[in-house]
PDB file of C-alpha atoms in Angstrom:
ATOM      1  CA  UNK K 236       9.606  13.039   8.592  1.00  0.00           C
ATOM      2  CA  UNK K 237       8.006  13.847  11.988  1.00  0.00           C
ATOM      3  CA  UNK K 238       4.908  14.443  13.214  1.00  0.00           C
ATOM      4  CA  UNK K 239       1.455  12.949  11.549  1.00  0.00           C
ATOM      5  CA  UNK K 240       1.607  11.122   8.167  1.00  0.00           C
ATOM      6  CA  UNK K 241      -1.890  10.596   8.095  1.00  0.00           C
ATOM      7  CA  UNK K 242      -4.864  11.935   9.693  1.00  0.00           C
ATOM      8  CA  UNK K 243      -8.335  10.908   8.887  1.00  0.00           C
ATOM      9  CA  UNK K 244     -11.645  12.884  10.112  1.00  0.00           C
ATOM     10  CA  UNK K 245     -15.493  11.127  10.064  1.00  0.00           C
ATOM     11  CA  UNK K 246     -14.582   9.480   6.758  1.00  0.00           C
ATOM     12  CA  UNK K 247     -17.759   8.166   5.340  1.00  0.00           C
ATOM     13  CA  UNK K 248     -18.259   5.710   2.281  1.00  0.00           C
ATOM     14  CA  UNK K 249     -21.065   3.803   1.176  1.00  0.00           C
ATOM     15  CA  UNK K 250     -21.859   2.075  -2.783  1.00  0.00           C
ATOM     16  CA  UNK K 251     -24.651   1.788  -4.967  1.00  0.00           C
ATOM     17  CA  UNK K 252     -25.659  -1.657  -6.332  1.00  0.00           C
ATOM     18  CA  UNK K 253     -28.784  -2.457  -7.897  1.00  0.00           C
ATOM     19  CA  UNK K 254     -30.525   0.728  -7.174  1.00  0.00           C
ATOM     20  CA  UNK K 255     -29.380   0.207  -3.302  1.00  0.00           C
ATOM     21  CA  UNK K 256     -27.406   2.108  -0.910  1.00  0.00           C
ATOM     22  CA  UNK K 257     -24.714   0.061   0.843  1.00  0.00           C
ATOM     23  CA  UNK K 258     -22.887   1.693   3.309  1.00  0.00           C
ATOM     24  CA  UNK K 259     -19.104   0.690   3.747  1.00  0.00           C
ATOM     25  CA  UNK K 260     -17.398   2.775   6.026  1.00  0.00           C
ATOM     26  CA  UNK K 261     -18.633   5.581   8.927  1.00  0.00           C
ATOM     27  CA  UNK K 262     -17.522   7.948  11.046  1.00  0.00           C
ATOM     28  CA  UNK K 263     -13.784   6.966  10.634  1.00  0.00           C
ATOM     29  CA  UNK K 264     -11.439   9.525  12.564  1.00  0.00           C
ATOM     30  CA  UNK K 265      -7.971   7.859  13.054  1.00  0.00           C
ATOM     31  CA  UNK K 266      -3.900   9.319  12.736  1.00  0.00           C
ATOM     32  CA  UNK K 267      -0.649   7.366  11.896  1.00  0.00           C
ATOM     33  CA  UNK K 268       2.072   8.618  13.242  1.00  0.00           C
ATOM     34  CA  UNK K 269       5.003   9.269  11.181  1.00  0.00           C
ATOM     35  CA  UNK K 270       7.177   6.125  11.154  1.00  0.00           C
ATOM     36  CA  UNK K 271       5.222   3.928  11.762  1.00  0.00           C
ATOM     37  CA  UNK K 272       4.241   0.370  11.231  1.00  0.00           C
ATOM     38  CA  UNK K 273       0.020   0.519  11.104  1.00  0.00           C
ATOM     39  CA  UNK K 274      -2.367  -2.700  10.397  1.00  0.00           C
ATOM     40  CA  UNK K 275      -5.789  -2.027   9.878  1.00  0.00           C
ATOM     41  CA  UNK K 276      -7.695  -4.905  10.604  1.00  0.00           C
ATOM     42  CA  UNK K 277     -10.763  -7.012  10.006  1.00  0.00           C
ATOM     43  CA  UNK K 278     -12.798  -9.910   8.709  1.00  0.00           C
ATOM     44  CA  UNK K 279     -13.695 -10.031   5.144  1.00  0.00           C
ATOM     45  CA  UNK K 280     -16.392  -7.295   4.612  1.00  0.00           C
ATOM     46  CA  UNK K 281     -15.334  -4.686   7.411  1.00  0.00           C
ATOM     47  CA  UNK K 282     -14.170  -2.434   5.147  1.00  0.00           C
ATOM     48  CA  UNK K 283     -10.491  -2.578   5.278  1.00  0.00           C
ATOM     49  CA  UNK K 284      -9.884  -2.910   1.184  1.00  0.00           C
ATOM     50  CA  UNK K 285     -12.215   0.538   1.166  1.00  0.00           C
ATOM     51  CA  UNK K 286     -10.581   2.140   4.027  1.00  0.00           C
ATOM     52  CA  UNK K 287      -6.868   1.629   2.193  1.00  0.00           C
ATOM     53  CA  UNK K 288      -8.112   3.265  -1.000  1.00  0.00           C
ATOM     54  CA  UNK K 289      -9.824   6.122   0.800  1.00  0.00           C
ATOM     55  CA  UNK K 290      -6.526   6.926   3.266  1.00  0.00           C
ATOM     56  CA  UNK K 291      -4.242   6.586   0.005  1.00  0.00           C
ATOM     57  CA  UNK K 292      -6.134   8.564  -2.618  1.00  0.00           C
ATOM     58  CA  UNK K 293      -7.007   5.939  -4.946  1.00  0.00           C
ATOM     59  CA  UNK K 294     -10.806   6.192  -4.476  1.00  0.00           C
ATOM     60  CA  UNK K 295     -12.657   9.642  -2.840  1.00  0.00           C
ATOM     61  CA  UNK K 296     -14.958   9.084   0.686  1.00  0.00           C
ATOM     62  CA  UNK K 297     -18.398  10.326   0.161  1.00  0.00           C
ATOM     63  CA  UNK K 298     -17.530  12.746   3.361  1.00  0.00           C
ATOM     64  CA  UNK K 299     -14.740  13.697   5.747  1.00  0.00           C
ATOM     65  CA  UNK K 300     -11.055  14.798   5.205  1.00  0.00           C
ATOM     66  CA  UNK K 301      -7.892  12.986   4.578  1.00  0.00           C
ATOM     67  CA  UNK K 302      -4.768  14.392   5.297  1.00  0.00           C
ATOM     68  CA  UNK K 303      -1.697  12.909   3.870  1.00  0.00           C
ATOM     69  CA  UNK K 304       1.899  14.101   3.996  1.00  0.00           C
ATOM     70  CA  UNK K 305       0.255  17.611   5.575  1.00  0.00           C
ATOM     71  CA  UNK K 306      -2.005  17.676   2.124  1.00  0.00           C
ATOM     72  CA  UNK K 307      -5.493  17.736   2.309  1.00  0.00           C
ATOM     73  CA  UNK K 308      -6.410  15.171  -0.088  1.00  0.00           C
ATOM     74  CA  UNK K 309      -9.798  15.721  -0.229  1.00  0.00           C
ATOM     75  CA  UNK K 310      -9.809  18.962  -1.969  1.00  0.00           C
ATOM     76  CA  UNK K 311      -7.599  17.945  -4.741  1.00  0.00           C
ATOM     77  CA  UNK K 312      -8.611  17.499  -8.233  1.00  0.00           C
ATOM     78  CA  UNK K 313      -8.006  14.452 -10.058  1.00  0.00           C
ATOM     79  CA  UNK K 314      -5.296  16.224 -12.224  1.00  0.00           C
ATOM     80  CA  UNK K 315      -3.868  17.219  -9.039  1.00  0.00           C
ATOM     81  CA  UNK K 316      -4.116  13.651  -7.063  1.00  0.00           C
ATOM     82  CA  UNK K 317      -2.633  11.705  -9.539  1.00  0.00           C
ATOM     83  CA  UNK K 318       0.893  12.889  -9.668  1.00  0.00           C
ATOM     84  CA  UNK K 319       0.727  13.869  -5.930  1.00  0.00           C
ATOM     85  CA  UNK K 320       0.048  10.412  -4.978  1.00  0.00           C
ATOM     86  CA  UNK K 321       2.753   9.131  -7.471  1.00  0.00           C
ATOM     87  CA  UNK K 322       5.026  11.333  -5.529  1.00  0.00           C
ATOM     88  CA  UNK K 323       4.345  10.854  -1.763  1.00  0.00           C
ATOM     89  CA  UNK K 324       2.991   7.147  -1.995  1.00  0.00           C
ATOM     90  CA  UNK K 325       3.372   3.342  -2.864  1.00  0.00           C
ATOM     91  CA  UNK K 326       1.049   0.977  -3.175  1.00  0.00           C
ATOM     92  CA  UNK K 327       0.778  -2.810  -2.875  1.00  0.00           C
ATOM     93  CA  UNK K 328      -1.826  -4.820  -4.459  1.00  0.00           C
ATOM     94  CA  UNK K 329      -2.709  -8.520  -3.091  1.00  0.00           C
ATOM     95  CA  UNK K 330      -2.993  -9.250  -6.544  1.00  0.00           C
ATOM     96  CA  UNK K 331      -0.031  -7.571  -7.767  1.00  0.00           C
ATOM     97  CA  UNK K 332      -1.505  -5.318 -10.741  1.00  0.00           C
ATOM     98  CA  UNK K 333       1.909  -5.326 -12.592  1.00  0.00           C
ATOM     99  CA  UNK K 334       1.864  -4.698 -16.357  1.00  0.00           C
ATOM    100  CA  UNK K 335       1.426  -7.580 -18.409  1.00  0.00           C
ATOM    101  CA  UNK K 336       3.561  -6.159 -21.206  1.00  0.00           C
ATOM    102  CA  UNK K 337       6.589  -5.270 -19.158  1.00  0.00           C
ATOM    103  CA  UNK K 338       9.283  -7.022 -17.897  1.00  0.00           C
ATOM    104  CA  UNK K 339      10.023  -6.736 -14.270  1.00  0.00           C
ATOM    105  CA  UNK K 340      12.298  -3.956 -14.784  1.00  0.00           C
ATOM    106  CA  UNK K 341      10.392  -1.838 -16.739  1.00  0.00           C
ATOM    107  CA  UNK K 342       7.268  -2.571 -14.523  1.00  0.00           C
ATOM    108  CA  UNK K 343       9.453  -1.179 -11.658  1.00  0.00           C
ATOM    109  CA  UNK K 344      10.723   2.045 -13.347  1.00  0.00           C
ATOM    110  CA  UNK K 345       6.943   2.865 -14.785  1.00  0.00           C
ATOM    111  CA  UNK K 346       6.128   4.816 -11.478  1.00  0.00           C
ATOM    112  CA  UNK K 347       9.340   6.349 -12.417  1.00  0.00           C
ATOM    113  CA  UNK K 348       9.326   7.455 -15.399  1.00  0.00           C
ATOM    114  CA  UNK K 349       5.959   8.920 -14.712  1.00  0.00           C
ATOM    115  CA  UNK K 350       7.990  11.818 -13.432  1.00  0.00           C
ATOM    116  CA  UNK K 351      10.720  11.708 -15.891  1.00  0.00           C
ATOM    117  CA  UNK K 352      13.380  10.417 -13.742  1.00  0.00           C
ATOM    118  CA  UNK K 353      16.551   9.782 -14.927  1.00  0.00           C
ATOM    119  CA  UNK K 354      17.616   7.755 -13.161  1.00  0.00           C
ATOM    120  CA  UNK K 355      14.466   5.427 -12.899  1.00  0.00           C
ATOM    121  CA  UNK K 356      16.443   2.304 -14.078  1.00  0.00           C
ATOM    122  CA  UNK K 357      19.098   2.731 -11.867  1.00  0.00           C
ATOM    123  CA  UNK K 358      16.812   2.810  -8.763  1.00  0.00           C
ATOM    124  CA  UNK K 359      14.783  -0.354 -10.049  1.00  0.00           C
ATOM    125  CA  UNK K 360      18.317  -2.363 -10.635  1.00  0.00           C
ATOM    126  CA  UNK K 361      19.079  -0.789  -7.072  1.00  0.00           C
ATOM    127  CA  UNK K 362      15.975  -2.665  -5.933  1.00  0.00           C
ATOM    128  CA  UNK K 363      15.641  -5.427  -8.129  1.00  0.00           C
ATOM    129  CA  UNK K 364      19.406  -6.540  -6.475  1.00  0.00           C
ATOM    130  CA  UNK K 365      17.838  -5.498  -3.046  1.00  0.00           C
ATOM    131  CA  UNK K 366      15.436  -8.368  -3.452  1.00  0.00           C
ATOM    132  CA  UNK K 367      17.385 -11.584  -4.897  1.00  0.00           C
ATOM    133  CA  UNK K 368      16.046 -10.705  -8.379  1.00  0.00           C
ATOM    134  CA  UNK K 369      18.495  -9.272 -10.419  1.00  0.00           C
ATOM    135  CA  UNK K 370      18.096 -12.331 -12.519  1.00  0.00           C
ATOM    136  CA  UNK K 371      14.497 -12.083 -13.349  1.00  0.00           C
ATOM    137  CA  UNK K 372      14.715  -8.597 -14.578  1.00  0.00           C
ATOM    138  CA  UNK K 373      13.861  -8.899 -18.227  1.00  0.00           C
ATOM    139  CA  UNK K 374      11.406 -11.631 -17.180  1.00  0.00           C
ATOM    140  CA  UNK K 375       7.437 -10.621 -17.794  1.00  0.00           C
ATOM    141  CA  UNK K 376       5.026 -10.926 -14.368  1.00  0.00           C
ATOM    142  CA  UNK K 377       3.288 -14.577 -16.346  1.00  0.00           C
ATOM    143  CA  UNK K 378       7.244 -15.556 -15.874  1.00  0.00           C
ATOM    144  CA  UNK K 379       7.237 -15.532 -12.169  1.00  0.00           C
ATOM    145  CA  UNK K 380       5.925 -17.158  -9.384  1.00  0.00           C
ATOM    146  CA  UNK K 381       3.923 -15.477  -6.956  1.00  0.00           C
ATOM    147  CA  UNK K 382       6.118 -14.396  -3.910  1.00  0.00           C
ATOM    148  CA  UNK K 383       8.796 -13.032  -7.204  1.00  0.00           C
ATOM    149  CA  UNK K 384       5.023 -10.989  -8.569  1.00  0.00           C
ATOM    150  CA  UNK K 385       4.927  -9.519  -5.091  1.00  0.00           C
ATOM    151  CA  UNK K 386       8.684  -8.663  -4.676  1.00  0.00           C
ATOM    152  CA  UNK K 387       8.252  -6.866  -7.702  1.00  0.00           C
ATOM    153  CA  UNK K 388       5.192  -5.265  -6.680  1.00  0.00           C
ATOM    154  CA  UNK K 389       6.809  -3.792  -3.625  1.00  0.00           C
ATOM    155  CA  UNK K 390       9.965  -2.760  -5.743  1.00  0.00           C
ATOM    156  CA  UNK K 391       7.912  -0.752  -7.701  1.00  0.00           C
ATOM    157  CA  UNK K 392       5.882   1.170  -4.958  1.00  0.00           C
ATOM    158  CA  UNK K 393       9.018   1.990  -3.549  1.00  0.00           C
ATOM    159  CA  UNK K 394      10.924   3.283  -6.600  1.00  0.00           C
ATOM    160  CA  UNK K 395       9.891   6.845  -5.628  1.00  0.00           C
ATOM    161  CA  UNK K 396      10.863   6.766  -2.369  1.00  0.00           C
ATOM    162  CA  UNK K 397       7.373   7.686  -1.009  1.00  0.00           C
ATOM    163  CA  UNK K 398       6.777   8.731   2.838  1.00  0.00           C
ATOM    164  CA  UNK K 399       3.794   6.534   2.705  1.00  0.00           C
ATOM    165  CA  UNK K 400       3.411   2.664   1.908  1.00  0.00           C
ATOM    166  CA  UNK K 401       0.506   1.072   1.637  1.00  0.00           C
ATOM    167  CA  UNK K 402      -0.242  -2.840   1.675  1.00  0.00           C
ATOM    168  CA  UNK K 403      -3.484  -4.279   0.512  1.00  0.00           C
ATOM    169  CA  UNK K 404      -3.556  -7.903   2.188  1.00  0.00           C
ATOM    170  CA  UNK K 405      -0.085  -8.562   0.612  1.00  0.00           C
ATOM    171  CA  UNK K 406       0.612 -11.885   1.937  1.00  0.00           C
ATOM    172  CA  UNK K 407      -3.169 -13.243   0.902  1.00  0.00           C
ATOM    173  CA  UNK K 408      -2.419 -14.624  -2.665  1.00  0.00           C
ATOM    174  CA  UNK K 409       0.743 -16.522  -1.268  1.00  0.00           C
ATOM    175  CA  UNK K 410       1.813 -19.601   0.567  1.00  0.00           C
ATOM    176  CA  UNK K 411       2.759 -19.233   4.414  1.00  0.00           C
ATOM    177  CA  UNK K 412       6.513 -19.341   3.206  1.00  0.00           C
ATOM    178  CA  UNK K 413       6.519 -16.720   0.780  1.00  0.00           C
ATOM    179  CA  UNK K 414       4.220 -14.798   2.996  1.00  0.00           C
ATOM    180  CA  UNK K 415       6.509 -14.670   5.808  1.00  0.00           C
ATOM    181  CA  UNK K 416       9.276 -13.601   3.574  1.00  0.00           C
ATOM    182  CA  UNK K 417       7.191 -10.909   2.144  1.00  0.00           C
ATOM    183  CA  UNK K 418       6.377  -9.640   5.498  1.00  0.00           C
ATOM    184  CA  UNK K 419       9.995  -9.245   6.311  1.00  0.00           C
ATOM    185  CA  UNK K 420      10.838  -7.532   3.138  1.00  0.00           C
ATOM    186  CA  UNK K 421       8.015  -4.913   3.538  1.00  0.00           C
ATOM    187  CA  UNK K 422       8.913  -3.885   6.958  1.00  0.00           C
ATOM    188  CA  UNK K 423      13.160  -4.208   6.219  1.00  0.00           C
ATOM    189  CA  UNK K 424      12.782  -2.434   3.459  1.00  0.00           C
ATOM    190  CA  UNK K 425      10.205   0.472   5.554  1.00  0.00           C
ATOM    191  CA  UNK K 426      12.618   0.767   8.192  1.00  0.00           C
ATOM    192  CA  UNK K 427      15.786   1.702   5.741  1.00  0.00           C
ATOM    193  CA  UNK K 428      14.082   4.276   4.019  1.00  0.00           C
ATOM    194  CA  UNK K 429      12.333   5.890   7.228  1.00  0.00           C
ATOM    195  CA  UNK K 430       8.627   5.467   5.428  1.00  0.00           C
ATOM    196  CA  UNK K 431       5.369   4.664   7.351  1.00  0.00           C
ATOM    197  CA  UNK K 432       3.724   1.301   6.404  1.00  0.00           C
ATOM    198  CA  UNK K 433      -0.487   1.157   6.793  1.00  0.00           C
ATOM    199  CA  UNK K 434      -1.438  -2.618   5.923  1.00  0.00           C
ATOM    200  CA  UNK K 435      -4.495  -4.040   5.959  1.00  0.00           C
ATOM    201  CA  UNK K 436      -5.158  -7.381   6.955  1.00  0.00           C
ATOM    202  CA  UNK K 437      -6.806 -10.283   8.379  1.00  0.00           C
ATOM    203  CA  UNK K 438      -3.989 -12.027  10.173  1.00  0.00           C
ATOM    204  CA  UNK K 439      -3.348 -11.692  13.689  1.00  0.00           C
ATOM    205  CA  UNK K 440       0.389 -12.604  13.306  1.00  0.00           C
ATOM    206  CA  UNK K 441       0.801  -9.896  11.170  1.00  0.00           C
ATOM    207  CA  UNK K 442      -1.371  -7.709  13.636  1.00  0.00           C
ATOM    208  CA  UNK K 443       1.282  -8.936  16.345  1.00  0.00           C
ATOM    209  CA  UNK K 444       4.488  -7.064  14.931  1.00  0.00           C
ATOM    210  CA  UNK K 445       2.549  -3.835  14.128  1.00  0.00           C
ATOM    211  CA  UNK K 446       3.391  -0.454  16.303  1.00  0.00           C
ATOM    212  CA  UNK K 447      -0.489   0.076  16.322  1.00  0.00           C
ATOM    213  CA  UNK K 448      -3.378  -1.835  15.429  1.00  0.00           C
ATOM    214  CA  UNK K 449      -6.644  -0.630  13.887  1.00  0.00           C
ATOM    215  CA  UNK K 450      -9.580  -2.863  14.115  1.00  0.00           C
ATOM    216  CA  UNK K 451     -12.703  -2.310  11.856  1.00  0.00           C
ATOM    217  CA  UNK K 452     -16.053  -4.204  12.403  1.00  0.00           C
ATOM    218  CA  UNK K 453     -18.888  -3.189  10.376  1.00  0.00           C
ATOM    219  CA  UNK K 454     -17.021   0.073   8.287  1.00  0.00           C
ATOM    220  CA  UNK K 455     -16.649   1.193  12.509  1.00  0.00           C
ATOM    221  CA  UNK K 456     -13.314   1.162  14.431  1.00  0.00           C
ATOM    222  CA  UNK K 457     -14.301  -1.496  16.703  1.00  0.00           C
ATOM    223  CA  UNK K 458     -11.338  -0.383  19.742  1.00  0.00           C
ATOM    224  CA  UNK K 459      -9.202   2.283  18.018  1.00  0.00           C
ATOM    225  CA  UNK K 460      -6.169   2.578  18.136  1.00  0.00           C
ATOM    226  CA  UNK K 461      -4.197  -0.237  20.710  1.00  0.00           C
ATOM    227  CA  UNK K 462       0.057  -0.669  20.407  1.00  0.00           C
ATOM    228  CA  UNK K 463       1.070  -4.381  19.165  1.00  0.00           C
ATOM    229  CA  UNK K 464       0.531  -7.370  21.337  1.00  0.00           C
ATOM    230  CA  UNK K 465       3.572  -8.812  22.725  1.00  0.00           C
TER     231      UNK K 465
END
């Protein structure tokens, strides 16, 4: 993959609550290049969780475009979005969102099977072994502890092999151990299958191993775009 992955243009987003207007986001132009390892970040409030959503399809901005994967986004109807975004992306929850119901394995294969994949189990026993957790497959998510909810949260957006990964505050629901070892896993496993990683969060550490760094204060991009700090 070469060229853009992602390339926003004056994305705007604001909420309704009690009868008021709240804005959220404004004005957001930014591109990721193909590749690459992106953090968005920001303090609690600045709009990061929103922003993720927006650049990934899972909610719509109010205006602008989104290109992703040379799509425009935007223009897509929900019958469209869903099983493009299934396709071309993965997605990783601070609070995990797996299935109650299924076991690790099947909660891996679901994006899978979505597209009637044959060989859906054989890619989430692939990753499942890639992350020390073989043993734990028939195990259900109240089973596991919270850095083995995550590994299987990241198994699963990557089951499809998307172009794009996304990372909601991943780290935030764990200790600084299993933190650090989820940190290494997401950008290992990005950098073996050739996808771009956009994470949001609040942690300069993480903000330190990024290619590029976006900082939002206020739903603004406080200083654009800036390459990791040594």
């Amino acid at each position: 993959m070469t060229g853009h992955a992602l390339e926003a243009v004056q994305l705007a987003k604001a909420y309704t609550i009690d009868g008021r207007r709240i804005p959220v986001l404004a004005g957001i132009d930014l591109v990721v290049p193909a590749g690459a390892f992106v953090v968005i970040e920001g303090k609690s409030g600045s709009g990061k969780s929103t922003l993720l959503s927006l650049l990934s399809g899972l909610d719509r901005p109010d205006s602008g475009k989104i290109i992703l994967a040379g799509t425009d986004i935007t223009t897509l109807g929900e019958d469209e979005l869903a099983p493009f975004r299934n396709r071309t992306i993965g997605y990783v929850f601070q609070s995990f969102h797996l299935v109650p119901s299924l076991t690790a394995l099947e909660n891996i294969m679901f994006p899978a099977e979505l597209i009637r994949d044959s060989t859906a189990k054989a890619k989430a026993m692939d990753l499942l072994a890639r992350v020390d957790l073989n043993s734990r497959r028939n195990n259900f998510p109240h089973q596991l502890s919270g850095g083995e909810k995550q590994r299987v949260a990241i198994c699963r957006a990557l089951v499809n092999s998307p172009q794009i990964l996304f990372a909601d505050e991943p780290t935030g629901n764990l200790d600084s151990a299993n933190g650090d070892i989820i940190l290494r896993l997401l950008l290992e496993l990005r950098r073996e299958r050739g996808a771009t990683l956009v994470l949001a969060t609040h942690s300069g550490e993480i903000s330190r191993q990024a290619d590029q760094v976006v900082r939002l204060a206020d739903g603004s991009i406080a200083h654009g775009f800036e390459g990791a700090t040594p």
